[in-house]
CSV table of N, CA, C and O in Angstrom, one decimal:
chain,number,residue,atom,x,y,z
A,1,GLY,N,-31.5,-47.8,52.4
A,1,GLY,CA,-31.8,-47.2,51.1
A,1,GLY,C,-30.8,-47.7,50.1
A,1,GLY,O,-29.9,-48.5,50.4
A,2,LYS,N,-30.9,-47.2,48.9
A,2,LYS,CA,-30.1,-47.6,47.8
A,2,LYS,C,-28.7,-47.2,48.0
A,2,LYS,O,-27.8,-48.0,47.7
A,3,ASN,N,-28.4,-46.0,48.5
A,3,ASN,CA,-27.0,-45.6,48.7
A,3,ASN,C,-26.6,-45.6,50.1
A,3,ASN,O,-25.5,-45.1,50.4
A,4,GLY,N,-27.4,-46.2,51.0
A,4,GLY,CA,-27.0,-46.3,52.4
A,4,GLY,C,-27.3,-45.1,53.2
A,4,GLY,O,-27.0,-45.1,54.4
A,5,THR,N,-27.8,-44.0,52.6
A,5,THR,CA,-28.0,-42.8,53.4
A,5,THR,C,-29.4,-42.7,54.0
A,5,THR,O,-29.7,-42.0,54.9
A,6,GLU,N,-30.4,-43.5,53.4
A,6,GLU,CA,-31.8,-43.4,53.8
A,6,GLU,C,-31.9,-43.8,55.3
A,6,GLU,O,-32.6,-43.1,56.1
A,7,ASP,N,-31.2,-44.9,55.7
A,7,ASP,CA,-31.3,-45.3,57.1
A,7,ASP,C,-30.8,-44.3,58.1
A,7,ASP,O,-31.3,-44.0,59.1
A,8,ALA,N,-29.6,-43.7,57.7
A,8,ALA,CA,-29.0,-42.7,58.5
A,8,ALA,C,-29.9,-41.4,58.6
A,8,ALA,O,-30.1,-40.8,59.7
A,9,SER,N,-30.5,-41.0,57.5
A,9,SER,CA,-31.4,-39.9,57.4
A,9,SER,C,-32.6,-40.1,58.3
A,9,SER,O,-33.0,-39.3,59.0
A,10,SER,N,-33.2,-41.3,58.2
A,10,SER,CA,-34.4,-41.7,58.9
A,10,SER,C,-34.1,-41.6,60.4
A,10,SER,O,-34.9,-41.1,61.2
A,11,SER,N,-33.0,-42.2,60.9
A,11,SER,CA,-32.7,-42.2,62.3
A,11,SER,C,-32.3,-40.8,62.8
A,11,SER,O,-32.7,-40.4,63.9
A,12,SER,N,-31.7,-40.0,61.9
A,12,SER,CA,-31.4,-38.6,62.3
A,12,SER,C,-32.7,-37.8,62.5
A,12,SER,O,-32.9,-37.0,63.4
A,13,LEU,N,-33.6,-38.0,61.5
A,13,LEU,CA,-34.9,-37.4,61.6
A,13,LEU,C,-35.7,-37.8,62.9
A,13,LEU,O,-36.2,-36.9,63.6
A,14,GLU,N,-35.7,-39.1,63.2
A,14,GLU,CA,-36.4,-39.5,64.4
A,14,GLU,C,-35.7,-39.0,65.6
A,14,GLU,O,-36.4,-38.6,66.6
A,15,GLU,N,-34.4,-38.8,65.6
A,15,GLU,CA,-33.7,-38.2,66.8
A,15,GLU,C,-34.2,-36.8,66.9
A,15,GLU,O,-34.4,-36.3,68.0
A,16,ALA,N,-34.2,-36.1,65.8
A,16,ALA,CA,-34.5,-34.6,65.8
A,16,ALA,C,-36.0,-34.4,66.2
A,16,ALA,O,-36.3,-33.4,66.9
A,17,LEU,N,-36.8,-35.4,65.9
A,17,LEU,CA,-38.3,-35.3,66.2
A,17,LEU,C,-38.7,-35.9,67.5
A,17,LEU,O,-39.9,-36.0,67.8
A,18,GLU,N,-37.8,-36.5,68.3
A,18,GLU,CA,-38.1,-37.2,69.5
A,18,GLU,C,-38.9,-36.2,70.4
A,18,GLU,O,-38.6,-35.0,70.6
A,19,GLY,N,-40.0,-36.7,70.9
A,19,GLY,CA,-40.9,-35.9,71.8
A,19,GLY,C,-42.0,-35.2,71.0
A,19,GLY,O,-42.9,-34.6,71.6
A,20,THR,N,-42.0,-35.4,69.7
A,20,THR,CA,-43.1,-34.8,68.9
A,20,THR,C,-44.0,-35.9,68.5
A,20,THR,O,-43.7,-37.1,68.5
A,21,ILE,N,-45.2,-35.5,68.0
A,21,ILE,CA,-46.1,-36.5,67.4
A,21,ILE,C,-46.5,-36.0,66.0
A,21,ILE,O,-46.7,-34.8,65.8
A,22,ILE,N,-46.4,-36.9,65.1
A,22,ILE,CA,-46.7,-36.6,63.7
A,22,ILE,C,-48.0,-37.2,63.3
A,22,ILE,O,-48.2,-38.4,63.5
A,23,ILE,N,-48.9,-36.4,62.7
A,23,ILE,CA,-50.1,-36.8,62.2
A,23,ILE,C,-50.1,-36.8,60.6
A,23,ILE,O,-49.9,-35.7,60.1
A,24,GLN,N,-50.2,-37.9,60.0
A,24,GLN,CA,-50.2,-38.0,58.6
A,24,GLN,C,-51.6,-38.3,58.1
A,24,GLN,O,-52.2,-39.4,58.3
A,25,LYS,N,-52.3,-37.2,57.5
A,25,LYS,CA,-53.6,-37.4,57.0
A,25,LYS,C,-53.7,-38.2,55.8
A,25,LYS,O,-52.8,-38.1,54.9
A,26,GLY,N,-54.7,-39.0,55.6
A,26,GLY,CA,-54.9,-39.8,54.4
A,26,GLY,C,-56.1,-40.6,54.5
A,26,GLY,O,-57.0,-40.3,55.3
A,27,HIS,N,-56.2,-41.6,53.7
A,27,HIS,CA,-57.4,-42.5,53.7
A,27,HIS,C,-57.5,-43.0,55.2
A,27,HIS,O,-58.6,-43.0,55.8
A,28,TYR,N,-56.4,-43.5,55.8
A,28,TYR,CA,-56.3,-43.7,57.2
A,28,TYR,C,-55.4,-42.7,57.7
A,28,TYR,O,-54.3,-42.5,57.2
A,29,ASP,N,-55.7,-42.0,58.8
A,29,ASP,CA,-54.8,-41.1,59.5
A,29,ASP,C,-53.8,-41.9,60.3
A,29,ASP,O,-54.3,-42.7,61.1
A,30,THR,N,-52.5,-41.6,60.2
A,30,THR,CA,-51.5,-42.3,61.0
A,30,THR,C,-50.9,-41.3,62.0
A,30,THR,O,-50.4,-40.2,61.6
A,31,ILE,N,-50.9,-41.7,63.2
A,31,ILE,CA,-50.4,-40.8,64.3
A,31,ILE,C,-49.1,-41.6,64.8
A,31,ILE,O,-49.2,-42.7,65.3
A,32,THR,N,-48.0,-40.9,64.7
A,32,THR,CA,-46.7,-41.5,65.1
A,32,THR,C,-45.9,-40.7,66.1
A,32,THR,O,-45.9,-39.5,65.9
A,33,ALA,N,-45.4,-41.3,67.1
A,33,ALA,CA,-44.5,-40.7,68.1
A,33,ALA,C,-43.2,-41.3,68.0
A,33,ALA,O,-43.0,-42.4,68.6
A,34,PRO,N,-42.2,-40.8,67.2
A,34,PRO,CA,-40.9,-41.4,67.2
A,34,PRO,C,-40.2,-41.2,68.5
A,34,PRO,O,-40.3,-40.2,69.2
A,35,SER,N,-39.4,-42.2,68.9
A,35,SER,CA,-38.7,-42.2,70.1
A,35,SER,C,-37.4,-43.1,69.9
A,35,SER,O,-37.4,-43.9,69.1
A,36,SER,N,-36.4,-42.8,70.7
A,36,SER,CA,-35.2,-43.5,70.6
A,36,SER,C,-35.3,-45.0,71.0
A,36,SER,O,-34.7,-45.9,70.5
A,37,SER,N,-36.3,-45.2,72.0
A,37,SER,CA,-36.5,-46.6,72.4
A,37,SER,C,-37.6,-47.4,71.7
A,37,SER,O,-37.4,-48.5,71.4
A,38,THR,N,-38.7,-46.7,71.4
A,38,THR,CA,-39.8,-47.3,70.7
A,38,THR,C,-40.4,-46.3,69.8
A,38,THR,O,-40.2,-45.1,69.9
A,39,LYS,N,-41.3,-46.8,68.9
A,39,LYS,CA,-42.0,-45.9,68.0
A,39,LYS,C,-43.5,-46.3,68.2
A,39,LYS,O,-43.9,-47.4,68.0
A,40,SER,N,-44.3,-45.3,68.8
A,40,SER,CA,-45.7,-45.6,69.0
A,40,SER,C,-46.5,-45.1,67.8
A,40,SER,O,-46.3,-44.0,67.3
A,41,VAL,N,-47.4,-46.0,67.4
A,41,VAL,CA,-48.2,-45.6,66.2
A,41,VAL,C,-49.7,-46.0,66.5
A,41,VAL,O,-50.0,-47.0,67.1
A,42,ARG,N,-50.6,-45.1,66.1
A,42,ARG,CA,-52.0,-45.3,66.2
A,42,ARG,C,-52.6,-45.0,64.8
A,42,ARG,O,-52.1,-44.1,64.2
A,43,ILE,N,-53.6,-45.7,64.4
A,43,ILE,CA,-54.2,-45.5,63.1
A,43,ILE,C,-55.7,-45.2,63.2
A,43,ILE,O,-56.4,-46.0,63.9
A,44,CYS,N,-56.1,-44.1,62.7
A,44,CYS,CA,-57.6,-43.8,62.7
A,44,CYS,C,-58.1,-44.4,61.4
A,44,CYS,O,-57.8,-43.9,60.3
A,45,LYS,N,-59.0,-45.4,61.5
A,45,LYS,CA,-59.6,-46.0,60.3
A,45,LYS,C,-61.0,-45.6,60.1
A,45,LYS,O,-61.7,-46.2,59.3
A,46,GLU,N,-61.4,-44.5,60.7
A,46,GLU,CA,-62.7,-43.9,60.5
A,46,GLU,C,-62.9,-43.5,59.1
A,46,GLU,O,-62.0,-42.9,58.5
A,47,MET,N,-64.1,-43.7,58.5
A,47,MET,CA,-64.4,-43.3,57.1
A,47,MET,C,-64.7,-41.8,57.1
A,47,MET,O,-65.6,-41.4,57.9
A,48,GLY,N,-64.1,-41.1,56.3
A,48,GLY,CA,-64.4,-39.7,56.1
A,48,GLY,C,-65.3,-39.4,55.0
A,48,GLY,O,-65.9,-40.4,54.4
A,49,GLY,N,-65.5,-38.2,54.6
A,49,GLY,CA,-66.3,-37.8,53.4
A,49,GLY,C,-65.6,-38.1,52.2
A,49,GLY,O,-64.4,-38.4,52.2
A,50,LEU,N,-66.3,-38.0,51.0
A,50,LEU,CA,-65.7,-38.4,49.8
A,50,LEU,C,-65.1,-37.1,49.1
A,50,LEU,O,-64.7,-37.2,47.9
A,51,LYS,N,-65.0,-36.0,49.7
A,51,LYS,CA,-64.4,-34.8,49.2
A,51,LYS,C,-63.3,-34.3,50.1
A,51,LYS,O,-63.5,-34.2,51.3
A,52,ARG,N,-62.2,-33.9,49.4
A,52,ARG,CA,-61.1,-33.3,50.2
A,52,ARG,C,-61.2,-31.8,49.9
A,52,ARG,O,-61.0,-31.3,48.9
A,53,SER,N,-61.6,-31.1,51.0
A,53,SER,CA,-61.8,-29.7,50.9
A,53,SER,C,-60.7,-28.9,51.6
A,53,SER,O,-60.2,-29.4,52.7
A,54,GLY,N,-60.2,-27.8,51.1
A,54,GLY,CA,-59.2,-27.0,51.7
A,54,GLY,C,-59.7,-26.5,53.1
A,54,GLY,O,-60.9,-26.2,53.2
A,55,GLY,N,-58.9,-26.5,54.1
A,55,GLY,CA,-59.2,-26.1,55.4
A,55,GLY,C,-59.6,-27.2,56.4
A,55,GLY,O,-59.7,-26.9,57.6
A,56,ILE,N,-59.7,-28.4,55.9
A,56,ILE,CA,-60.0,-29.5,56.9
A,56,ILE,C,-58.8,-29.7,57.8
A,56,ILE,O,-59.0,-30.1,59.0
A,57,GLY,N,-57.6,-29.5,57.3
A,57,GLY,CA,-56.5,-29.6,58.2
A,57,GLY,C,-56.5,-28.6,59.3
A,57,GLY,O,-56.1,-28.9,60.5
A,58,ASP,N,-57.0,-27.4,59.0
A,58,ASP,CA,-57.2,-26.4,60.0
A,58,ASP,C,-58.2,-26.8,61.1
A,58,ASP,O,-58.1,-26.5,62.3
A,59,VAL,N,-59.3,-27.4,60.6
A,59,VAL,CA,-60.3,-28.0,61.5
A,59,VAL,C,-59.7,-29.0,62.4
A,59,VAL,O,-59.9,-29.0,63.6
A,60,LEU,N,-58.9,-29.9,61.8
A,60,LEU,CA,-58.2,-30.9,62.6
A,60,LEU,C,-57.3,-30.2,63.7
A,60,LEU,O,-57.3,-30.6,64.8
A,61,ALA,N,-56.5,-29.2,63.3
A,61,ALA,CA,-55.6,-28.5,64.2
A,61,ALA,C,-56.4,-27.9,65.4
A,61,ALA,O,-56.0,-28.1,66.5
A,62,GLY,N,-57.5,-27.3,65.1
A,62,GLY,CA,-58.3,-26.7,66.2
A,62,GLY,C,-58.9,-27.8,67.1
A,62,GLY,O,-59.0,-27.6,68.3
A,63,THR,N,-59.4,-28.9,66.5
A,63,THR,CA,-60.0,-30.0,67.3
A,63,THR,C,-58.9,-30.6,68.1
A,63,THR,O,-59.1,-30.9,69.3
A,64,LEU,N,-57.7,-30.8,67.5
A,64,LEU,CA,-56.6,-31.3,68.3
A,64,LEU,C,-56.2,-30.4,69.5
A,64,LEU,O,-56.0,-30.9,70.6
A,65,GLY,N,-56.2,-29.1,69.2
A,65,GLY,CA,-55.9,-28.2,70.3
A,65,GLY,C,-56.9,-28.3,71.5
A,65,GLY,O,-56.5,-28.3,72.6
A,66,ALA,N,-58.2,-28.5,71.1
A,66,ALA,CA,-59.2,-28.6,72.2
A,66,ALA,C,-59.0,-30.0,72.9
A,66,ALA,O,-59.1,-30.0,74.2
A,67,PHE,N,-58.7,-31.0,72.2
A,67,PHE,CA,-58.6,-32.3,72.8
A,67,PHE,C,-57.3,-32.4,73.7
A,67,PHE,O,-57.4,-33.0,74.8
A,68,VAL,N,-56.3,-31.8,73.3
A,68,VAL,CA,-55.1,-31.7,74.1
A,68,VAL,C,-55.3,-30.9,75.4
A,68,VAL,O,-54.9,-31.2,76.5
A,69,ALA,N,-56.0,-29.8,75.2
A,69,ALA,CA,-56.4,-28.9,76.4
A,69,ALA,C,-57.2,-29.7,77.4
A,69,ALA,O,-57.0,-29.7,78.6
A,70,TRP,N,-58.2,-30.5,76.9
A,70,TRP,CA,-59.1,-31.3,77.7
A,70,TRP,C,-58.2,-32.4,78.4
A,70,TRP,O,-58.4,-32.6,79.6
A,71,ASN,N,-57.3,-32.9,77.7
A,71,ASN,CA,-56.4,-33.9,78.3
A,71,ASN,C,-55.6,-33.3,79.4
A,71,ASN,O,-55.5,-33.9,80.5
A,72,ASN,N,-55.1,-32.1,79.3
A,72,ASN,CA,-54.4,-31.5,80.3
A,72,ASN,C,-55.2,-31.1,81.5
A,72,ASN,O,-54.8,-31.1,82.7
A,73,ILE,N,-56.5,-30.8,81.3
A,73,ILE,CA,-57.4,-30.5,82.4
A,73,ILE,C,-57.9,-31.8,83.1
A,73,ILE,O,-57.9,-31.8,84.3
A,74,LEU,N,-58.2,-32.8,82.3
A,74,LEU,CA,-58.9,-34.0,82.9
A,74,LEU,C,-58.0,-35.1,83.3
A,74,LEU,O,-58.4,-35.9,84.2
A,75,ASN,N,-56.8,-35.2,82.8
A,75,ASN,CA,-55.9,-36.3,83.1
A,75,ASN,C,-55.2,-36.0,84.5
A,75,ASN,O,-54.3,-35.1,84.5
A,76,PRO,N,-55.5,-36.7,85.5
A,76,PRO,CA,-54.9,-36.4,86.8
A,76,PRO,C,-53.4,-36.4,86.9
A,76,PRO,O,-52.8,-35.7,87.6
A,77,GLN,N,-52.8,-37.3,86.1
A,77,GLN,CA,-51.4,-37.4,86.0
A,77,GLN,C,-50.7,-36.1,85.5
A,77,GLN,O,-49.7,-35.8,85.9
A,78,ASN,N,-51.4,-35.5,84.5
A,78,ASN,CA,-50.9,-34.2,84.0
A,78,ASN,C,-50.9,-33.1,85.1
A,78,ASN,O,-50.0,-32.3,85.2
A,79,ASN,N,-52.0,-33.1,85.9
A,79,ASN,CA,-52.1,-32.1,87.0
A,79,ASN,C,-51.0,-32.3,88.1
A,79,ASN,O,-50.7,-31.4,88.8
A,80,ASN,N,-50.5,-33.5,88.2
A,80,ASN,CA,-49.5,-33.8,89.3
A,80,ASN,C,-48.1,-33.6,88.8
A,80,ASN,O,-47.2,-33.6,89.5
A,81,ASN,N,-48.0,-33.4,87.5
A,81,ASN,CA,-46.7,-33.2,86.9
A,81,ASN,C,-46.1,-31.8,87.1
A,81,ASN,O,-46.9,-30.8,87.1
A,82,LYS,N,-44.8,-31.7,87.4
A,82,LYS,CA,-44.2,-30.3,87.5
A,82,LYS,C,-44.0,-29.9,86.0
A,82,LYS,O,-43.8,-30.7,85.1
A,83,GLU,N,-43.9,-28.6,85.8
A,83,GLU,CA,-43.7,-28.1,84.5
A,83,GLU,C,-42.4,-28.6,83.9
A,83,GLU,O,-41.4,-28.7,84.5
A,84,GLY,N,-42.5,-29.2,82.6
A,84,GLY,CA,-41.4,-29.7,81.9
A,84,GLY,C,-41.0,-31.1,82.3
A,84,GLY,O,-40.2,-31.7,81.7
A,85,GLU,N,-41.7,-31.7,83.3
A,85,GLU,CA,-41.4,-33.0,83.7
A,85,GLU,C,-42.3,-34.0,82.9
A,85,GLU,O,-43.5,-33.8,82.8
A,86,GLU,N,-41.7,-35.1,82.4
A,86,GLU,CA,-42.5,-36.1,81.6
A,86,GLU,C,-42.9,-37.2,82.6
A,86,GLU,O,-42.2,-37.6,83.5
A,87,CYS,N,-44.1,-37.7,82.4
A,87,CYS,CA,-44.7,-38.7,83.2
A,87,CYS,C,-44.7,-40.0,82.3
A,87,CYS,O,-45.4,-40.0,81.3
A,88,HIS,N,-44.0,-41.0,82.6
A,88,HIS,CA,-44.0,-42.2,81.8
A,88,HIS,C,-44.4,-43.5,82.5
A,88,HIS,O,-44.2,-44.6,82.0
A,89,GLU,N,-45.0,-43.4,83.7
A,89,GLU,CA,-45.4,-44.6,84.4
A,89,GLU,C,-46.9,-44.8,84.1
A,89,GLU,O,-47.7,-43.8,84.2
A,90,ASP,N,-47.3,-46.0,83.7
A,90,ASP,CA,-48.7,-46.4,83.6
A,90,ASP,C,-49.7,-45.3,83.2
A,90,ASP,O,-50.1,-44.5,84.1
A,91,GLY,N,-50.0,-45.1,82.0
A,91,GLY,CA,-50.9,-44.0,81.6
A,91,GLY,C,-50.1,-42.7,81.4
A,91,GLY,O,-50.5,-41.7,81.7
A,92,SER,N,-48.9,-42.9,80.8
A,92,SER,CA,-48.0,-41.7,80.6
A,92,SER,C,-48.7,-40.6,79.8
A,92,SER,O,-49.6,-40.8,79.1
A,93,THR,N,-48.1,-39.4,79.9
A,93,THR,CA,-48.7,-38.3,79.1
A,93,THR,C,-48.5,-38.5,77.7
A,93,THR,O,-49.3,-38.1,76.9
A,94,ASP,N,-47.5,-39.3,77.2
A,94,ASP,CA,-47.4,-39.6,75.8
A,94,ASP,C,-48.6,-40.4,75.3
A,94,ASP,O,-49.1,-40.1,74.3
A,95,ASP,N,-49.0,-41.4,76.1
A,95,ASP,CA,-50.1,-42.2,75.7
A,95,ASP,C,-51.4,-41.3,75.7
A,95,ASP,O,-52.2,-41.5,74.7
A,96,TRP,N,-51.6,-40.5,76.6
A,96,TRP,CA,-52.7,-39.6,76.6
A,96,TRP,C,-52.7,-38.6,75.4
A,96,TRP,O,-53.7,-38.3,74.8
A,97,MET,N,-51.5,-38.2,75.1
A,97,MET,CA,-51.4,-37.3,74.0
A,97,MET,C,-51.7,-38.0,72.6
A,97,MET,O,-52.3,-37.5,71.8
A,98,MET,N,-51.2,-39.2,72.5
A,98,MET,CA,-51.5,-40.0,71.3
A,98,MET,C,-53.0,-40.3,71.2
A,98,MET,O,-53.6,-40.2,70.2
A,99,LEU,N,-53.6,-40.5,72.4
A,99,LEU,CA,-55.1,-40.8,72.4
A,99,LEU,C,-55.8,-39.5,72.0
A,99,LEU,O,-56.8,-39.5,71.2
A,100,SER,N,-55.3,-38.3,72.4
A,100,SER,CA,-55.9,-37.0,72.0
A,100,SER,C,-55.8,-36.9,70.5
A,100,SER,O,-56.8,-36.4,69.9
A,101,CYS,N,-54.7,-37.2,70.0
A,101,CYS,CA,-54.5,-37.0,68.5
A,101,CYS,C,-55.4,-38.0,67.7
A,101,CYS,O,-56.0,-37.6,66.8
A,102,TRP,N,-55.4,-39.2,68.2
A,102,TRP,CA,-56.3,-40.2,67.5
A,102,TRP,C,-57.7,-39.8,67.6
A,102,TRP,O,-58.4,-39.9,66.6
A,103,SER,N,-58.2,-39.4,68.7
A,103,SER,CA,-59.6,-39.0,68.9
A,103,SER,C,-59.9,-37.8,68.0
A,103,SER,O,-61.0,-37.8,67.4
A,104,ALA,N,-59.0,-36.8,67.9
A,104,ALA,CA,-59.3,-35.6,67.1
A,104,ALA,C,-59.4,-36.1,65.6
A,104,ALA,O,-60.3,-35.6,64.9
A,105,CYS,N,-58.5,-37.0,65.2
A,105,CYS,CA,-58.6,-37.5,63.8
A,105,CYS,C,-59.9,-38.1,63.5
A,105,CYS,O,-60.6,-37.9,62.5
A,106,CYS,N,-60.4,-39.0,64.5
A,106,CYS,CA,-61.6,-39.7,64.3
A,106,CYS,C,-62.8,-38.8,64.3
A,106,CYS,O,-63.7,-38.9,63.5
A,107,VAL,N,-62.8,-37.8,65.2
A,107,VAL,CA,-63.9,-36.8,65.2
A,107,VAL,C,-64.0,-36.0,63.9
A,107,VAL,O,-65.1,-35.9,63.3
A,108,VAL,N,-62.9,-35.6,63.4
A,108,VAL,CA,-62.9,-34.8,62.2
A,108,VAL,C,-63.3,-35.7,61.0
A,108,VAL,O,-64.0,-35.2,60.1
A,109,LYS,N,-62.9,-36.9,60.9
A,109,LYS,CA,-63.3,-37.8,59.9
A,109,LYS,C,-64.8,-38.0,59.9
A,109,LYS,O,-65.5,-37.9,58.9
A,110,LYS,N,-65.4,-38.2,61.1
A,110,LYS,CA,-66.8,-38.4,61.2
A,110,LYS,C,-67.5,-37.1,60.8
A,110,LYS,O,-68.6,-37.2,60.2
A,111,ALA,N,-67.0,-36.0,61.3
A,111,ALA,CA,-67.6,-34.7,60.9
A,111,ALA,C,-67.6,-34.5,59.4
A,111,ALA,O,-68.6,-34.0,58.8
A,112,THR,N,-66.5,-34.8,58.8
A,112,THR,CA,-66.4,-34.7,57.3
A,112,THR,C,-67.4,-35.6,56.6
A,112,THR,O,-68.0,-35.2,55.7
A,113,LYS,N,-67.5,-36.8,57.1
A,113,LYS,CA,-68.5,-37.7,56.5
A,113,LYS,C,-69.9,-37.1,56.7
A,113,LYS,O,-70.7,-37.1,55.7
A,114,SER,N,-70.3,-36.6,57.8
A,114,SER,CA,-71.6,-36.1,58.1
A,114,SER,C,-71.8,-34.9,57.2
A,114,SER,O,-72.9,-34.7,56.6
A,115,ALA,N,-70.8,-34.0,57.1
A,115,ALA,CA,-71.0,-32.8,56.3
A,115,ALA,C,-71.1,-33.1,54.8
A,115,ALA,O,-72.0,-32.5,54.1
A,116,PHE,N,-70.4,-34.1,54.4
A,116,PHE,CA,-70.5,-34.6,53.0
A,116,PHE,C,-71.9,-35.1,52.7
A,116,PHE,O,-72.4,-34.9,51.6
A,117,GLU,N,-72.4,-35.9,53.6
A,117,GLU,CA,-73.8,-36.5,53.4
A,117,GLU,C,-74.8,-35.4,53.3
A,117,GLU,O,-75.8,-35.6,52.5
A,118,LYS,N,-74.6,-34.3,53.9
A,118,LYS,CA,-75.6,-33.2,53.8
A,118,LYS,C,-75.3,-32.3,52.7
A,118,LYS,O,-76.3,-31.8,52.0
A,119,LYS,N,-74.1,-32.0,52.3
A,119,LYS,CA,-73.8,-30.9,51.3
A,119,LYS,C,-73.2,-31.5,50.0
A,119,LYS,O,-73.1,-30.8,49.0
A,120,ARG,N,-72.9,-32.8,50.0
A,120,ARG,CA,-72.3,-33.5,48.9
A,120,ARG,C,-71.1,-32.7,48.4
A,120,ARG,O,-70.3,-32.3,49.1
A,121,ARG,N,-71.0,-32.5,47.1
A,121,ARG,CA,-69.8,-31.8,46.5
A,121,ARG,C,-69.7,-30.3,46.8
A,121,ARG,O,-68.6,-29.7,46.6
A,122,ALA,N,-70.7,-29.7,47.4
A,122,ALA,CA,-70.7,-28.3,47.8
A,122,ALA,C,-70.0,-28.2,49.2
A,122,ALA,O,-69.9,-27.0,49.7
A,123,MET,N,-69.7,-29.3,49.8
A,123,MET,CA,-69.1,-29.2,51.2
A,123,MET,C,-67.8,-28.4,51.2
A,123,MET,O,-67.0,-28.5,50.4
A,124,THR,N,-67.7,-27.6,52.3
A,124,THR,CA,-66.5,-26.8,52.5
A,124,THR,C,-66.1,-27.0,54.0
A,124,THR,O,-66.9,-27.6,54.8
A,125,ALA,N,-64.9,-26.6,54.4
A,125,ALA,CA,-64.4,-26.7,55.8
A,125,ALA,C,-65.4,-26.2,56.8
A,125,ALA,O,-65.6,-26.8,57.9
A,126,PRO,N,-66.0,-25.0,56.6
A,126,PRO,CA,-67.0,-24.5,57.6
A,126,PRO,C,-68.2,-25.5,57.8
A,126,PRO,O,-68.7,-25.6,58.9
A,127,ASP,N,-68.5,-26.3,56.8
A,127,ASP,CA,-69.6,-27.3,57.0
A,127,ASP,C,-69.1,-28.4,57.9
A,127,ASP,O,-69.8,-28.9,58.7
A,128,VAL,N,-67.8,-28.8,57.8
A,128,VAL,CA,-67.2,-29.8,58.6
A,128,VAL,C,-67.2,-29.3,60.1
A,128,VAL,O,-67.6,-30.0,61.0
A,129,LEU,N,-66.7,-28.0,60.2
A,129,LEU,CA,-66.7,-27.4,61.5
A,129,LEU,C,-68.0,-27.4,62.2
A,129,LEU,O,-68.1,-27.7,63.4
A,130,GLU,N,-69.1,-27.2,61.5
A,130,GLU,CA,-70.4,-27.2,62.0
A,130,GLU,C,-70.9,-28.5,62.5
A,130,GLU,O,-71.7,-28.6,63.4
A,131,GLU,N,-70.3,-29.6,62.0
A,131,GLU,CA,-70.7,-30.9,62.5
A,131,GLU,C,-69.9,-31.4,63.7
A,131,GLU,O,-70.2,-32.4,64.3
A,132,ILE,N,-68.8,-30.7,64.1
A,132,ILE,CA,-67.9,-31.2,65.1
A,132,ILE,C,-68.7,-31.4,66.5
A,132,ILE,O,-68.6,-32.4,67.1
A,133,GLY,N,-69.5,-30.4,66.8
A,133,GLY,CA,-70.3,-30.5,68.1
A,133,GLY,C,-71.1,-31.8,68.2
A,133,GLY,O,-71.1,-32.5,69.2
A,134,SER,N,-71.9,-32.0,67.1
A,134,SER,CA,-72.8,-33.2,67.2
A,134,SER,C,-72.0,-34.5,67.2
A,134,SER,O,-72.4,-35.5,67.8
A,135,VAL,N,-70.9,-34.5,66.5
A,135,VAL,CA,-70.0,-35.7,66.5
A,135,VAL,C,-69.5,-36.0,67.9
A,135,VAL,O,-69.4,-37.1,68.3
A,136,VAL,N,-69.0,-34.9,68.5
A,136,VAL,CA,-68.4,-35.1,69.9
A,136,VAL,C,-69.5,-35.6,70.9
A,136,VAL,O,-69.2,-36.4,71.7
A,137,GLU,N,-70.7,-35.1,70.7
A,137,GLU,CA,-71.8,-35.5,71.6
A,137,GLU,C,-72.1,-36.9,71.4
A,137,GLU,O,-72.4,-37.7,72.3
């Protein structure tokens, strides 16, 4: 940074956030998992609707919760893990978690696009929520 504090602040923030996943919503949704050794990034380039409606972040949070739960149920490596133990060999839980986040972002973007095509400028978050099932199918 200009005064030399930006790099220190960034690394401190990444240290504090290690083990978390950050989703930055936007034209492209960016999913980042900061780590001391590497930084994993996935980008959802799915086209969403043309309206930003309040509550779509809540729809994303609920969809993300469902995808993470499905991940925990369906991923055999998660079922073999002891509580609190991280799995980082071939198909680690971090990778599955990142995939869950990316998938949730893509589903919500597709649902937003579908809702916008039907409702146009009258689209609201419940319209997006209504489209989630058909998008997942």
